[in-house]
């Protein structure tokens, strides 16, 4: 696959086995367009068994991680285009959940800024999440007159306490990164100037471990979580 042809996503291979995948629409705060969904499906399929990739880091270009679904391109523009809407929704689900949550290598969300609405799905699909202290998180759907749809409701009910999930989903109140770490939405928040170094240090330590063991741990933990 020629990563240079991507328009809404960027892929950078670091020398130590870490591959950085960047959602790359900074002018739209990395809101997810259909094109971004299609490209991410291709990128994750390509990297899953890529020999040079031992750890995957997901981040955003500019000062935002991901501003959720692109309200215009993913919703409004597809209202009267059932086939395009169907394909975009399939791709949207495929990369953010089917491919990312089962990605056969460790994944780290490196949250460099805004994380809103639908972005919570890929946040939870990643195994680890480290944010900059100045990142802002929000379940803003209520302010658009919609519910936290798709898998957002599922991941917040699985990942947060009932009280916190209901609070943030019904108030739409944004939270800063320290609060997000306090309620365990993310692992930790660090000064913005340290975000990359802290993420890369975690990636480097994971890259030294037995990849098959990590794969098995990840698979089994995600599997048992849903067992009765
Ligand atoms: N969908 C479409 N366009 C978006 C989105 C989005 N989710 N988020 C930002 N943009 C666009 C803006 O329309 C604007 O476009 P323009 O320059 O053509 O006018 C551009 O990105 C920059 O946005 P600003 O609001 O000017 O940037 P700012 O840095 O001031 O604020 C912020 C960033 C806080 C992320 C703000 O854009 C925002 O609140 N966005 C909506 C976030 C949201 O509620 N997402 C959930 C959507 S619902 C869902 O995911 C199911």
mmCIF file of N, CA, C and O and ligand atoms in Angstrom, residues 27-29 31 67-71 75 114 116-118 140 144, ligand 1:
data_model
loop_
_atom_site.group_PDB
_atom_site.id
_atom_site.type_symbol
_atom_site.label_atom_id
_atom_site.label_comp_id
_atom_site.label_asym_id
_atom_site.label_seq_id
_atom_site.Cartn_x
_atom_site.Cartn_y
_atom_site.Cartn_z
ATOM 1 N N UNK A 27 -7.610 21.075 9.696
ATOM 2 C CA UNK A 27 -8.450 22.266 9.474
ATOM 3 C C UNK A 27 -9.881 22.012 9.923
ATOM 4 O O UNK A 27 -10.631 22.955 10.186
ATOM 5 N N UNK A 28 -10.271 20.744 10.038
ATOM 6 C CA UNK A 28 -11.608 20.379 10.541
ATOM 7 C C UNK A 28 -11.478 19.664 11.886
ATOM 8 O O UNK A 28 -12.346 18.879 12.267
ATOM 9 N N UNK A 29 -10.403 19.915 12.574
ATOM 10 C CA UNK A 29 -10.128 19.331 13.904
ATOM 11 C C UNK A 29 -10.199 17.805 13.869
ATOM 12 O O UNK A 29 -10.597 17.153 14.815
ATOM 13 N N UNK A 31 -12.240 15.879 12.380
ATOM 14 C CA UNK A 31 -13.580 15.273 12.349
ATOM 15 C C UNK A 31 -13.553 14.174 11.284
ATOM 16 O O UNK A 31 -12.872 14.284 10.258
ATOM 17 N N UNK A 67 -12.508 15.477 16.504
ATOM 18 C CA UNK A 67 -13.734 16.196 16.893
ATOM 19 C C UNK A 67 -14.989 15.392 16.594
ATOM 20 O O UNK A 67 -16.057 15.952 16.360
ATOM 21 N N UNK A 68 -14.892 14.056 16.579
ATOM 22 C CA UNK A 68 -16.073 13.211 16.355
ATOM 23 C C UNK A 68 -16.387 13.061 14.879
ATOM 24 O O UNK A 68 -15.542 13.318 14.017
ATOM 25 N N UNK A 69 -17.596 12.628 14.606
ATOM 26 C CA UNK A 69 -17.994 12.477 13.194
ATOM 27 C C UNK A 69 -18.084 13.859 12.551
ATOM 28 O O UNK A 69 -18.477 14.832 13.208
ATOM 29 N N UNK A 70 -17.763 13.921 11.266
ATOM 30 C CA UNK A 70 -17.956 15.169 10.528
ATOM 31 C C UNK A 70 -19.452 15.328 10.294
ATOM 32 O O UNK A 70 -20.062 14.567 9.535
ATOM 33 N N UNK A 71 -20.027 16.302 10.995
ATOM 34 C CA UNK A 71 -21.481 16.477 10.977
ATOM 35 C C UNK A 71 -21.987 16.663 9.541
ATOM 36 O O UNK A 71 -23.046 16.149 9.175
ATOM 37 N N UNK A 75 -22.890 12.911 8.089
ATOM 38 C CA UNK A 75 -24.347 12.860 8.312
ATOM 39 C C UNK A 75 -25.112 13.590 7.205
ATOM 40 O O UNK A 75 -25.710 12.962 6.344
ATOM 41 N N UNK A 114 -8.599 17.989 21.393
ATOM 42 C CA UNK A 114 -10.038 17.680 21.517
ATOM 43 C C UNK A 114 -10.358 16.216 21.210
ATOM 44 O O UNK A 114 -9.848 15.648 20.248
ATOM 45 N N UNK A 116 -14.055 14.360 21.038
ATOM 46 C CA UNK A 116 -15.491 14.555 21.218
ATOM 47 C C UNK A 116 -16.319 13.449 20.574
ATOM 48 O O UNK A 116 -15.945 12.889 19.527
ATOM 49 N N UNK A 117 -17.459 13.176 21.189
ATOM 50 C CA UNK A 117 -18.494 12.337 20.592
ATOM 51 C C UNK A 117 -17.989 10.991 20.099
ATOM 52 O O UNK A 117 -17.436 10.185 20.863
ATOM 53 N N UNK A 118 -18.147 10.761 18.804
ATOM 54 C CA UNK A 118 -17.783 9.481 18.208
ATOM 55 C C UNK A 118 -16.332 9.091 18.424
ATOM 56 O O UNK A 118 -15.984 7.906 18.329
ATOM 57 N N UNK A 140 -20.591 15.375 23.496
ATOM 58 C CA UNK A 140 -21.334 16.575 23.103
ATOM 59 C C UNK A 140 -22.614 16.245 22.338
ATOM 60 O O UNK A 140 -23.356 17.156 21.956
ATOM 61 N N UNK A 144 -26.212 18.387 20.272
ATOM 62 C CA UNK A 144 -26.647 18.332 18.872
ATOM 63 C C UNK A 144 -28.046 17.711 18.760
ATOM 64 O O UNK A 144 -28.535 17.480 17.658
HETATM 65 N N1 LIG B 1 -17.982 18.111 12.070
HETATM 66 C C1 LIG B 1 -17.765 18.944 11.027
HETATM 67 N N2 LIG B 1 -16.949 20.014 11.080
HETATM 68 C C2 LIG B 1 -16.310 20.209 12.239
HETATM 69 C C3 LIG B 1 -16.464 19.390 13.363
HETATM 70 C C4 LIG B 1 -17.351 18.278 13.249
HETATM 71 N N3 LIG B 1 -17.559 17.417 14.253
HETATM 72 N N4 LIG B 1 -15.693 19.871 14.369
HETATM 73 C C5 LIG B 1 -15.062 20.958 13.881
HETATM 74 N N5 LIG B 1 -15.431 21.168 12.601
HETATM 75 C C6 LIG B 1 -15.001 22.228 11.688
HETATM 76 C C7 LIG B 1 -15.705 23.565 11.948
HETATM 77 O O1 LIG B 1 -16.968 23.598 11.329
HETATM 78 C C8 LIG B 1 -14.721 24.519 11.343
HETATM 79 O O2 LIG B 1 -14.873 24.507 9.947
HETATM 80 P P1 LIG B 1 -14.722 25.884 9.094
HETATM 81 O O3 LIG B 1 -13.326 26.364 9.350
HETATM 82 O O4 LIG B 1 -14.948 25.460 7.672
HETATM 83 O O5 LIG B 1 -15.766 26.819 9.628
HETATM 84 C C9 LIG B 1 -13.354 23.886 11.654
HETATM 85 O O6 LIG B 1 -13.634 22.505 11.905
HETATM 86 C C10 LIG B 1 -12.688 24.461 12.885
HETATM 87 O O7 LIG B 1 -13.637 24.421 13.938
HETATM 88 P P2 LIG B 1 -13.710 25.580 15.037
HETATM 89 O O8 LIG B 1 -14.949 25.346 15.847
HETATM 90 O O9 LIG B 1 -13.550 26.925 14.391
HETATM 91 O O10 LIG B 1 -12.378 25.252 15.883
HETATM 92 P P3 LIG B 1 -12.067 25.518 17.424
HETATM 93 O O11 LIG B 1 -10.635 25.157 17.601
HETATM 94 O O12 LIG B 1 -12.530 26.870 17.833
HETATM 95 O O13 LIG B 1 -12.985 24.467 18.221
HETATM 96 C C11 LIG B 1 -13.892 22.283 18.650
HETATM 97 C C12 LIG B 1 -12.721 23.097 18.083
HETATM 98 C C13 LIG B 1 -14.081 22.560 20.154
HETATM 99 C C14 LIG B 1 -13.565 20.797 18.429
HETATM 100 C C15 LIG B 1 -15.193 22.670 17.911
HETATM 101 O O14 LIG B 1 -14.949 22.675 16.508
HETATM 102 C C16 LIG B 1 -16.343 21.756 18.174
HETATM 103 O O15 LIG B 1 -16.977 21.859 19.221
HETATM 104 N N6 LIG B 1 -16.645 20.811 17.239
HETATM 105 C C17 LIG B 1 -17.733 19.883 17.367
HETATM 106 C C18 LIG B 1 -17.305 18.716 18.257
HETATM 107 C C19 LIG B 1 -18.454 17.751 18.484
HETATM 108 O O16 LIG B 1 -19.448 18.085 19.101
HETATM 109 N N7 LIG B 1 -18.310 16.511 17.975
HETATM 110 C C20 LIG B 1 -19.284 15.483 18.124
HETATM 111 C C21 LIG B 1 -20.037 15.397 16.852
HETATM 112 S S1 LIG B 1 -21.400 14.242 17.014
HETATM 113 C C22 LIG B 1 -20.692 12.711 16.813
HETATM 114 O O17 LIG B 1 -19.501 12.507 16.770
HETATM 115 C C23 LIG B 1 -21.671 11.516 16.682
#
